[in-house]
Amino acid sequence: MHGVARNFFTLAILYAICGMALGLHMSITHDHSQMPVHAHAMVAGWLMSAVFAFFYHLMPAAAASRLAAVHFWLTAVSGVALIVGLYFLLAGKAAVEPVVATASMAFYAGILLFAGIAFSAMRKPVGVQTVSR
Ligand code: HEM
Ligand code: HEM
């Protein structure tokens, strides 16, 4: 794996390590109040980042575009801000709500950007999609 694909897979693994540690903490303490943080870290973090990693691995032409790098940084920064912000919000720090709201919208902008990248890549002939790197 190279470039954006490797970045997304690295991010996915970090989400899995942190999200499962939180799941274990919730289980051990019998305190499930951070369940939404765990759920989003695991599914929106680990699983979605892994899907993006495999997409860019299979579509090297899309991965090489500048938009793919924008997609990675937008998704990584907003996703981490969303999940860390949500942790503090659920811990009672109401002041972080604007951070969580802004990060949520930026994360959504990331999926819209990905939709554009993916639809454009899918329209290209197969030979163009599978250029080896
Ligand atoms: C060390 C492994 C894990 C532990 C100890 C753990 C623990 C937990 C706990 C305690 C809950 C709260 C259940 C409740 O309050 O109803 C939960 C919910 C959840 N977990 Fe995990 N989990 C683990 C791994 C995973 C993985 C690998 C995924 C997904 C890839 C995942 C996805 C979810 C989701 C989506 C929920 C929310 C379920 C719902 O909405 O009811 N978890 N987990
Ligand atoms: C813009 C980003 C997102 C926002 C603002 C958001 C918001 C929410 C909210 C408000 C809930 C209900 C939480 C509760 O009742 O305690 C929820 C639950 C859930 N969301 Fe999201 N979500 C987002 C993205 C995603 C994505 C991308 C995924 C998966 C790929 C996802 C998976 C889940 C799951 C599995 C639950 C149920 C677990 C739970 O109740 O905590 N979400 N989300």
PDB file of C-alpha atoms and ligand atoms in Angstrom, residues 35-37 39-40 43-44 48 82 104-105 107-108, ligand 2:
ATOM      1  CA  MET A  35     -21.035   3.828  23.841  1.00  0.00           C
ATOM      2  CA  PRO A  36     -21.612   6.335  20.981  1.00  0.00           C
ATOM      3  CA  VAL A  37     -17.886   7.199  21.012  1.00  0.00           C
ATOM      4  CA  ALA A  39     -19.541   2.799  18.145  1.00  0.00           C
ATOM      5  CA  HIS A  40     -18.363   5.688  15.938  1.00  0.00           C
ATOM      6  CA  VAL A  43     -17.635   1.809  12.526  1.00  0.00           C
ATOM      7  CA  ALA A  44     -17.116   5.372  11.229  1.00  0.00           C
ATOM      8  CA  MET A  48     -14.918   3.345   7.019  1.00  0.00           C
ATOM      9  CA  LEU A  82     -15.722  14.486  16.139  1.00  0.00           C
ATOM     10  CA  SER A 104     -19.681  16.468  12.055  1.00  0.00           C
ATOM     11  CA  MET A 105     -20.373  18.810   9.142  1.00  0.00           C
ATOM     12  CA  PHE A 107     -16.906  14.811   8.205  1.00  0.00           C
ATOM     13  CA  TYR A 108     -20.062  14.883   6.090  1.00  0.00           C
TER      14      TYR A 108
HETATM   15  C1  HEM B   2     -21.726  13.354  10.360  1.00  0.00           C
HETATM   16  C2  HEM B   2     -21.387  12.296  11.055  1.00  0.00           C
HETATM   17  C3  HEM B   2     -22.291  11.585  12.031  1.00  0.00           C
HETATM   18  C4  HEM B   2     -23.111  12.092  12.982  1.00  0.00           C
HETATM   19  C5  HEM B   2     -23.344  13.563  13.318  1.00  0.00           C
HETATM   20  C6  HEM B   2     -23.741  10.970  13.658  1.00  0.00           C
HETATM   21  C7  HEM B   2     -24.652  11.067  14.692  1.00  0.00           C
HETATM   22  C8  HEM B   2     -25.220  10.031  15.363  1.00  0.00           C
HETATM   23  C9  HEM B   2     -26.174  10.137  16.442  1.00  0.00           C
HETATM   24  C10 HEM B   2     -26.769  11.455  16.953  1.00  0.00           C
HETATM   25  C11 HEM B   2     -26.463   8.885  16.870  1.00  0.00           C
HETATM   26  C12 HEM B   2     -27.424   8.470  18.010  1.00  0.00           C
HETATM   27  C13 HEM B   2     -26.603   8.319  19.277  1.00  0.00           C
HETATM   28  C14 HEM B   2     -27.440   7.945  20.491  1.00  0.00           C
HETATM   29  O1  HEM B   2     -28.670   7.807  20.385  1.00  0.00           O
HETATM   30  O2  HEM B   2     -26.842   7.796  21.575  1.00  0.00           O
HETATM   31  C15 HEM B   2     -25.676   7.954  16.080  1.00  0.00           C
HETATM   32  C16 HEM B   2     -25.650   6.599  16.240  1.00  0.00           C
HETATM   33  C17 HEM B   2     -24.903   5.728  15.481  1.00  0.00           C
HETATM   34  N1  HEM B   2     -24.118   6.058  14.398  1.00  0.00           N
HETATM   35 FE1  HEM B   2     -23.692   7.922  13.775  1.00  0.00          FE
HETATM   36  N2  HEM B   2     -23.297   9.812  13.102  1.00  0.00           N
HETATM   37  C18 HEM B   2     -22.423  10.142  12.098  1.00  0.00           C
HETATM   38  C19 HEM B   2     -21.757   9.276  11.264  1.00  0.00           C
HETATM   39  C20 HEM B   2     -21.812   7.912  11.353  1.00  0.00           C
HETATM   40  C21 HEM B   2     -21.141   7.014  10.449  1.00  0.00           C
HETATM   41  C22 HEM B   2     -20.298   7.470   9.258  1.00  0.00           C
HETATM   42  C23 HEM B   2     -21.390   5.755  10.896  1.00  0.00           C
HETATM   43  C24 HEM B   2     -20.935   4.430  10.366  1.00  0.00           C
HETATM   44  C25 HEM B   2     -20.227   4.265   9.266  1.00  0.00           C
HETATM   45  C26 HEM B   2     -22.232   5.862  12.082  1.00  0.00           C
HETATM   46  C27 HEM B   2     -22.682   4.813  12.830  1.00  0.00           C
HETATM   47  C28 HEM B   2     -23.519   4.918  13.923  1.00  0.00           C
HETATM   48  C29 HEM B   2     -23.923   3.785  14.748  1.00  0.00           C
HETATM   49  C30 HEM B   2     -23.475   2.338  14.567  1.00  0.00           C
HETATM   50  C31 HEM B   2     -24.799   4.295  15.717  1.00  0.00           C
HETATM   51  C32 HEM B   2     -25.518   3.497  16.810  1.00  0.00           C
HETATM   52  C33 HEM B   2     -24.645   3.435  18.047  1.00  0.00           C
HETATM   53  C34 HEM B   2     -25.040   4.422  19.083  1.00  0.00           C
HETATM   54  O3  HEM B   2     -26.240   4.555  19.395  1.00  0.00           O
HETATM   55  O4  HEM B   2     -24.154   5.088  19.638  1.00  0.00           O
HETATM   56  N3  HEM B   2     -22.483   7.190  12.317  1.00  0.00           N
HETATM   57  N4  HEM B   2     -24.932   8.681  15.177  1.00  0.00           N
END
